[in-house]
Amino acid sequence: MSGSGFNEELVERLQSGEEHAFVELFSIHRQRLKRMLEFRMDRRLRGREDASDILQEVYIDAHQRMRHYLRRPQLSFYVWLRQLTTQRLIDVHRRHLKAEMRDIKQEVGINRQMLAATSASMALQLASVLASPSQIAMHAELVLQIEKALEGMDEIDREVIALRHFEELRNSEVAEVLGLKDAAASNRYMRALTRLREVLQEIPGFLDES
């Protein structure tokens, strides 16, 4: 039910004035957006902010801006919703973390916080999935090692991995998010996978065969 054809049909119904189509579209994408928020949110905020509450704000934002989107839909509906969700998440980070940064560097600091949160989430999940039994006992240290290794990757390569593997976006959606052609996004993904393996191999024993 969540295939691209069904999404396009709902968008057409929305364009023809069928208001309930918006509710259906948002419901279809809600879990993907929630997964994105939980993955991207700074760990320090997870006890203070709830993804469902943020999504309620995104719902209101999207409903208010829907007619503007429909006049000139340059993005797929999901990528548009994700864009609104990202802006809401930036607002959340700004609200909670700005006290830790000087005002003149606030926006740069927030962007770095977002990137750091992404690397931290990737590291945690990679450690959980790929760690050997002997490494599990040193899980916290391993997560820090992986996080440091990820931060040595090119920012776009790291983002491609995050989008494809952790947010589970299709290649065409990754291309939209990053402003690339589909073929370029695919090539970048293959390069990023190679680079990811290289940086993980720098961690002693992490990718050794058992």
PDB file of C-alpha atoms in Angstrom:
ATOM      1  CA  MET A   1       0.000   0.000   0.000  1.00  0.00           C
ATOM      2  CA  SER A   2       2.958   2.332   0.431  1.00  0.00           C
ATOM      3  CA  GLY A   3       4.365   1.892  -3.081  1.00  0.00           C
ATOM      4  CA  SER A   4       5.173   4.878  -5.257  1.00  0.00           C
ATOM      5  CA  GLY A   5       2.154   4.268  -7.511  1.00  0.00           C
ATOM      6  CA  PHE A   6      -0.245   4.422  -4.579  1.00  0.00           C
ATOM      7  CA  ASN A   7       1.494   7.566  -3.303  1.00  0.00           C
ATOM      8  CA  GLU A   8       1.105   9.228  -6.692  1.00  0.00           C
ATOM      9  CA  GLU A   9      -2.585   8.307  -6.766  1.00  0.00           C
ATOM     10  CA  LEU A  10      -3.096   9.914  -3.343  1.00  0.00           C
ATOM     11  CA  VAL A  11      -1.235  13.062  -4.419  1.00  0.00           C
ATOM     12  CA  GLU A  12      -3.506  13.289  -7.471  1.00  0.00           C
ATOM     13  CA  ARG A  13      -6.538  12.934  -5.218  1.00  0.00           C
ATOM     14  CA  LEU A  14      -5.114  15.637  -2.971  1.00  0.00           C
ATOM     15  CA  GLN A  15      -4.616  17.937  -5.964  1.00  0.00           C
ATOM     16  CA  SER A  16      -8.234  17.402  -6.953  1.00  0.00           C
ATOM     17  CA  GLY A  17      -9.316  18.665  -3.540  1.00  0.00           C
ATOM     18  CA  GLU A  18      -9.801  15.414  -1.619  1.00  0.00           C
ATOM     19  CA  GLU A  19      -8.699  16.520   1.847  1.00  0.00           C
ATOM     20  CA  HIS A  20      -8.635  13.038   3.394  1.00  0.00           C
ATOM     21  CA  ALA A  21      -5.900  12.012   0.947  1.00  0.00           C
ATOM     22  CA  PHE A  22      -3.498  14.151   2.983  1.00  0.00           C
ATOM     23  CA  VAL A  23      -4.335  12.206   6.148  1.00  0.00           C
ATOM     24  CA  GLU A  24      -3.705   8.935   4.294  1.00  0.00           C
ATOM     25  CA  LEU A  25      -0.408  10.143   2.850  1.00  0.00           C
ATOM     26  CA  PHE A  26       0.918  11.330   6.184  1.00  0.00           C
ATOM     27  CA  SER A  27      -0.158   8.088   7.868  1.00  0.00           C
ATOM     28  CA  ILE A  28       1.691   6.051   5.238  1.00  0.00           C
ATOM     29  CA  HIS A  29       4.940   7.912   5.859  1.00  0.00           C
ATOM     30  CA  ARG A  30       4.634   8.447   9.609  1.00  0.00           C
ATOM     31  CA  GLN A  31       6.736   5.436  10.669  1.00  0.00           C
ATOM     32  CA  ARG A  32       9.526   6.301   8.239  1.00  0.00           C
ATOM     33  CA  LEU A  33       9.603   9.862   9.543  1.00  0.00           C
ATOM     34  CA  LYS A  34       9.601   8.651  13.140  1.00  0.00           C
ATOM     35  CA  ARG A  35      12.500   6.307  12.401  1.00  0.00           C
ATOM     36  CA  MET A  36      14.384   9.218  10.840  1.00  0.00           C
ATOM     37  CA  LEU A  37      13.792  11.405  13.925  1.00  0.00           C
ATOM     38  CA  GLU A  38      14.882   8.701  16.351  1.00  0.00           C
ATOM     39  CA  PHE A  39      17.999   8.085  14.289  1.00  0.00           C
ATOM     40  CA  ARG A  40      18.969  11.747  13.876  1.00  0.00           C
ATOM     41  CA  MET A  41      18.088  13.165  17.281  1.00  0.00           C
ATOM     42  CA  ASP A  42      20.948  14.029  19.622  1.00  0.00           C
ATOM     43  CA  ARG A  43      21.000  11.419  22.378  1.00  0.00           C
ATOM     44  CA  ARG A  44      20.910  14.166  25.033  1.00  0.00           C
ATOM     45  CA  LEU A  45      17.437  15.163  23.843  1.00  0.00           C
ATOM     46  CA  ARG A  46      15.798  11.759  23.819  1.00  0.00           C
ATOM     47  CA  GLY A  47      14.521  12.057  27.361  1.00  0.00           C
ATOM     48  CA  ARG A  48      13.249  15.572  26.756  1.00  0.00           C
ATOM     49  CA  GLU A  49      11.674  15.339  23.297  1.00  0.00           C
ATOM     50  CA  ASP A  50       9.308  12.724  21.905  1.00  0.00           C
ATOM     51  CA  ALA A  51       9.360  11.912  18.194  1.00  0.00           C
ATOM     52  CA  SER A  52       5.568  11.642  18.121  1.00  0.00           C
ATOM     53  CA  ASP A  53       5.207  15.189  19.440  1.00  0.00           C
ATOM     54  CA  ILE A  54       7.604  16.498  16.783  1.00  0.00           C
ATOM     55  CA  LEU A  55       5.642  14.646  14.101  1.00  0.00           C
ATOM     56  CA  GLN A  56       2.447  16.317  15.272  1.00  0.00           C
ATOM     57  CA  GLU A  57       4.118  19.666  14.587  1.00  0.00           C
ATOM     58  CA  VAL A  58       5.293  18.390  11.194  1.00  0.00           C
ATOM     59  CA  TYR A  59       1.719  17.343  10.398  1.00  0.00           C
ATOM     60  CA  ILE A  60       0.510  20.876  11.090  1.00  0.00           C
ATOM     61  CA  ASP A  61       3.384  22.393   9.067  1.00  0.00           C
ATOM     62  CA  ALA A  62       2.680  20.104   6.113  1.00  0.00           C
ATOM     63  CA  HIS A  63      -1.060  20.754   6.186  1.00  0.00           C
ATOM     64  CA  GLN A  64      -0.495  24.521   6.211  1.00  0.00           C
ATOM     65  CA  ARG A  65       2.003  24.373   3.342  1.00  0.00           C
ATOM     66  CA  MET A  66       0.263  21.666   1.331  1.00  0.00           C
ATOM     67  CA  ARG A  67      -1.317  23.971  -1.264  1.00  0.00           C
ATOM     68  CA  HIS A  68       2.026  25.649  -1.905  1.00  0.00           C
ATOM     69  CA  TYR A  69       3.635  22.219  -2.412  1.00  0.00           C
ATOM     70  CA  LEU A  70       0.896  21.057  -4.769  1.00  0.00           C
ATOM     71  CA  ARG A  71       1.250  24.129  -6.993  1.00  0.00           C
ATOM     72  CA  ARG A  72       4.811  23.093  -7.824  1.00  0.00           C
ATOM     73  CA  PRO A  73       5.771  19.674  -6.429  1.00  0.00           C
ATOM     74  CA  GLN A  74       9.511  19.606  -7.099  1.00  0.00           C
ATOM     75  CA  LEU A  75      10.088  16.785  -4.602  1.00  0.00           C
ATOM     76  CA  SER A  76       8.319  13.495  -4.002  1.00  0.00           C
ATOM     77  CA  PHE A  77       5.801  13.757  -1.175  1.00  0.00           C
ATOM     78  CA  TYR A  78       7.915  11.745   1.272  1.00  0.00           C
ATOM     79  CA  VAL A  79      11.098  13.731   0.624  1.00  0.00           C
ATOM     80  CA  TRP A  80       9.082  16.942   1.087  1.00  0.00           C
ATOM     81  CA  LEU A  81       7.751  15.674   4.410  1.00  0.00           C
ATOM     82  CA  ARG A  82      11.254  14.625   5.413  1.00  0.00           C
ATOM     83  CA  GLN A  83      12.493  18.125   4.604  1.00  0.00           C
ATOM     84  CA  LEU A  84       9.857  19.630   6.923  1.00  0.00           C
ATOM     85  CA  THR A  85      10.748  17.066   9.591  1.00  0.00           C
ATOM     86  CA  THR A  86      14.435  17.935   9.327  1.00  0.00           C
ATOM     87  CA  GLN A  87      13.627  21.612   9.840  1.00  0.00           C
ATOM     88  CA  ARG A  88      11.572  20.778  12.925  1.00  0.00           C
ATOM     89  CA  LEU A  89      14.444  18.686  14.275  1.00  0.00           C
ATOM     90  CA  ILE A  90      16.851  21.588  13.707  1.00  0.00           C
ATOM     91  CA  ASP A  91      14.447  23.796  15.679  1.00  0.00           C
ATOM     92  CA  VAL A  92      14.440  21.239  18.515  1.00  0.00           C
ATOM     93  CA  HIS A  93      18.239  21.136  18.592  1.00  0.00           C
ATOM     94  CA  ARG A  94      18.383  24.926  18.509  1.00  0.00           C
ATOM     95  CA  ARG A  95      15.922  25.239  21.392  1.00  0.00           C
ATOM     96  CA  HIS A  96      17.714  22.784  23.667  1.00  0.00           C
ATOM     97  CA  LEU A  97      21.363  23.086  22.728  1.00  0.00           C
ATOM     98  CA  LYS A  98      21.884  26.754  21.895  1.00  0.00           C
ATOM     99  CA  ALA A  99      22.890  27.516  25.496  1.00  0.00           C
ATOM    100  CA  GLU A 100      25.977  25.379  24.919  1.00  0.00           C
ATOM    101  CA  MET A 101      27.112  27.488  21.951  1.00  0.00           C
ATOM    102  CA  ARG A 102      28.061  31.116  21.449  1.00  0.00           C
ATOM    103  CA  ASP A 103      25.360  33.004  19.544  1.00  0.00           C
ATOM    104  CA  ILE A 104      27.663  34.033  16.701  1.00  0.00           C
ATOM    105  CA  LYS A 105      28.446  30.382  15.983  1.00  0.00           C
ATOM    106  CA  GLN A 106      25.011  29.015  16.750  1.00  0.00           C
ATOM    107  CA  GLU A 107      23.991  27.757  13.290  1.00  0.00           C
ATOM    108  CA  VAL A 108      27.378  26.167  12.599  1.00  0.00           C
ATOM    109  CA  GLY A 109      27.240  24.571  16.031  1.00  0.00           C
ATOM    110  CA  ILE A 110      23.764  23.153  15.445  1.00  0.00           C
ATOM    111  CA  ASN A 111      24.806  21.666  12.111  1.00  0.00           C
ATOM    112  CA  ARG A 112      27.767  20.012  13.806  1.00  0.00           C
ATOM    113  CA  GLN A 113      25.504  18.677  16.554  1.00  0.00           C
ATOM    114  CA  MET A 114      23.247  17.127  13.921  1.00  0.00           C
ATOM    115  CA  LEU A 115      26.191  15.514  12.137  1.00  0.00           C
ATOM    116  CA  ALA A 116      27.572  14.235  15.426  1.00  0.00           C
ATOM    117  CA  ALA A 117      24.181  12.754  16.347  1.00  0.00           C
ATOM    118  CA  THR A 118      24.069  10.935  12.997  1.00  0.00           C
ATOM    119  CA  SER A 119      27.564   9.494  13.469  1.00  0.00           C
ATOM    120  CA  ALA A 120      26.722   8.436  17.027  1.00  0.00           C
ATOM    121  CA  SER A 121      23.551   6.623  15.909  1.00  0.00           C
ATOM    122  CA  MET A 122      25.391   4.890  13.068  1.00  0.00           C
ATOM    123  CA  ALA A 123      28.171   3.814  15.430  1.00  0.00           C
ATOM    124  CA  LEU A 124      25.741   2.412  17.981  1.00  0.00           C
ATOM    125  CA  GLN A 125      23.854   0.375  15.407  1.00  0.00           C
ATOM    126  CA  LEU A 126      26.971  -0.864  13.613  1.00  0.00           C
ATOM    127  CA  ALA A 127      28.483  -1.985  16.903  1.00  0.00           C
ATOM    128  CA  SER A 128      25.306  -3.850  17.821  1.00  0.00           C
ATOM    129  CA  VAL A 129      25.094  -5.648  14.480  1.00  0.00           C
ATOM    130  CA  LEU A 130      28.741  -6.299  13.597  1.00  0.00           C
ATOM    131  CA  ALA A 131      30.575  -6.708  16.892  1.00  0.00           C
ATOM    132  CA  SER A 132      32.094 -10.101  17.666  1.00  0.00           C
ATOM    133  CA  PRO A 133      31.161 -11.812  20.976  1.00  0.00           C
ATOM    134  CA  SER A 134      34.510 -10.791  22.475  1.00  0.00           C
ATOM    135  CA  GLN A 135      33.914  -7.153  21.509  1.00  0.00           C
ATOM    136  CA  ILE A 136      30.448  -6.970  23.033  1.00  0.00           C
ATOM    137  CA  ALA A 137      31.983  -6.861  26.522  1.00  0.00           C
ATOM    138  CA  MET A 138      33.705  -3.609  25.490  1.00  0.00           C
ATOM    139  CA  HIS A 139      30.651  -2.259  23.675  1.00  0.00           C
ATOM    140  CA  ALA A 140      30.868   1.362  24.870  1.00  0.00           C
ATOM    141  CA  GLU A 141      34.522   1.672  23.872  1.00  0.00           C
ATOM    142  CA  LEU A 142      33.802   0.027  20.523  1.00  0.00           C
ATOM    143  CA  VAL A 143      30.994   2.518  19.802  1.00  0.00           C
ATOM    144  CA  LEU A 144      33.388   5.407  20.460  1.00  0.00           C
ATOM    145  CA  GLN A 145      35.996   3.851  18.136  1.00  0.00           C
ATOM    146  CA  ILE A 146      33.450   3.386  15.344  1.00  0.00           C
ATOM    147  CA  GLU A 147      32.116   6.913  15.821  1.00  0.00           C
ATOM    148  CA  LYS A 148      35.624   8.329  15.509  1.00  0.00           C
ATOM    149  CA  ALA A 149      36.248   6.244  12.384  1.00  0.00           C
ATOM    150  CA  LEU A 150      32.975   7.427  10.793  1.00  0.00           C
ATOM    151  CA  GLU A 151      33.900  11.043  11.392  1.00  0.00           C
ATOM    152  CA  GLY A 152      36.967  10.422   9.249  1.00  0.00           C
ATOM    153  CA  MET A 153      34.743   9.724   6.239  1.00  0.00           C
ATOM    154  CA  ASP A 154      33.721  12.322   3.690  1.00  0.00           C
ATOM    155  CA  GLU A 155      30.542  13.985   4.951  1.00  0.00           C
ATOM    156  CA  ILE A 156      28.506  13.142   1.830  1.00  0.00           C
ATOM    157  CA  ASP A 157      29.656   9.507   1.838  1.00  0.00           C
ATOM    158  CA  ARG A 158      28.638   9.176   5.462  1.00  0.00           C
ATOM    159  CA  GLU A 159      25.279  10.779   4.696  1.00  0.00           C
ATOM    160  CA  VAL A 160      24.624   8.414   1.775  1.00  0.00           C
ATOM    161  CA  ILE A 161      25.188   5.430   4.087  1.00  0.00           C
ATOM    162  CA  ALA A 162      22.903   6.982   6.703  1.00  0.00           C
ATOM    163  CA  LEU A 163      20.140   7.596   4.174  1.00  0.00           C
ATOM    164  CA  ARG A 164      20.310   4.200   2.473  1.00  0.00           C
ATOM    165  CA  HIS A 165      21.010   1.865   5.386  1.00  0.00           C
ATOM    166  CA  PHE A 166      19.652   3.564   8.461  1.00  0.00           C
ATOM    167  CA  GLU A 167      16.737   5.610   7.112  1.00  0.00           C
ATOM    168  CA  GLU A 168      16.149   2.984   4.395  1.00  0.00           C
ATOM    169  CA  LEU A 169      15.536   5.488   1.593  1.00  0.00           C
ATOM    170  CA  ARG A 170      15.378   4.288  -1.989  1.00  0.00           C
ATOM    171  CA  ASN A 171      18.154   5.403  -4.320  1.00  0.00           C
ATOM    172  CA  SER A 172      15.807   7.861  -6.081  1.00  0.00           C
ATOM    173  CA  GLU A 173      14.934   9.413  -2.702  1.00  0.00           C
ATOM    174  CA  VAL A 174      18.609   9.715  -1.751  1.00  0.00           C
ATOM    175  CA  ALA A 175      19.188  11.488  -5.066  1.00  0.00           C
ATOM    176  CA  GLU A 176      16.389  13.950  -4.258  1.00  0.00           C
ATOM    177  CA  VAL A 177      17.653  14.640  -0.723  1.00  0.00           C
ATOM    178  CA  LEU A 178      21.211  15.261  -1.905  1.00  0.00           C
ATOM    179  CA  GLY A 179      20.334  16.994  -5.184  1.00  0.00           C
ATOM    180  CA  LEU A 180      22.005  14.336  -7.337  1.00  0.00           C
ATOM    181  CA  LYS A 181      21.061  12.397 -10.450  1.00  0.00           C
ATOM    182  CA  ASP A 182      19.933   8.830  -9.730  1.00  0.00           C
ATOM    183  CA  ALA A 183      23.059   7.358 -11.352  1.00  0.00           C
ATOM    184  CA  ALA A 184      25.327   9.696  -9.391  1.00  0.00           C
ATOM    185  CA  ALA A 185      23.592   8.754  -6.133  1.00  0.00           C
ATOM    186  CA  SER A 186      24.028   5.059  -6.931  1.00  0.00           C
ATOM    187  CA  ASN A 187      27.721   5.508  -7.751  1.00  0.00           C
ATOM    188  CA  ARG A 188      28.231   7.564  -4.610  1.00  0.00           C
ATOM    189  CA  TYR A 189      26.593   4.827  -2.548  1.00  0.00           C
ATOM    190  CA  MET A 190      28.917   2.139  -3.887  1.00  0.00           C
ATOM    191  CA  ARG A 191      31.914   4.369  -3.204  1.00  0.00           C
ATOM    192  CA  ALA A 192      30.633   5.114   0.290  1.00  0.00           C
ATOM    193  CA  LEU A 193      30.254   1.398   1.090  1.00  0.00           C
ATOM    194  CA  THR A 194      33.854   0.812   0.055  1.00  0.00           C
ATOM    195  CA  ARG A 195      35.030   3.717   2.182  1.00  0.00           C
ATOM    196  CA  LEU A 196      32.958   2.539   5.156  1.00  0.00           C
ATOM    197  CA  ARG A 197      34.608  -0.869   5.054  1.00  0.00           C
ATOM    198  CA  GLU A 198      38.025   0.806   4.857  1.00  0.00           C
ATOM    199  CA  VAL A 199      37.424   2.962   7.944  1.00  0.00           C
ATOM    200  CA  LEU A 200      35.996   0.030   9.917  1.00  0.00           C
ATOM    201  CA  GLN A 201      39.026  -2.084   9.036  1.00  0.00           C
ATOM    202  CA  GLU A 202      41.146   0.497  10.818  1.00  0.00           C
ATOM    203  CA  ILE A 203      39.563  -0.650  14.099  1.00  0.00           C
ATOM    204  CA  PRO A 204      41.682  -3.613  15.297  1.00  0.00           C
ATOM    205  CA  GLY A 205      39.814  -6.909  14.922  1.00  0.00           C
ATOM    206  CA  PHE A 206      36.439  -5.350  14.136  1.00  0.00           C
ATOM    207  CA  LEU A 207      35.936  -6.919  10.712  1.00  0.00           C
ATOM    208  CA  ASP A 208      38.114  -9.972  11.227  1.00  0.00           C
ATOM    209  CA  GLU A 209      36.628 -13.227  10.087  1.00  0.00           C
ATOM    210  CA  SER A 210      35.450 -15.384  12.993  1.00  0.00           C
TER     211      SER A 210
END
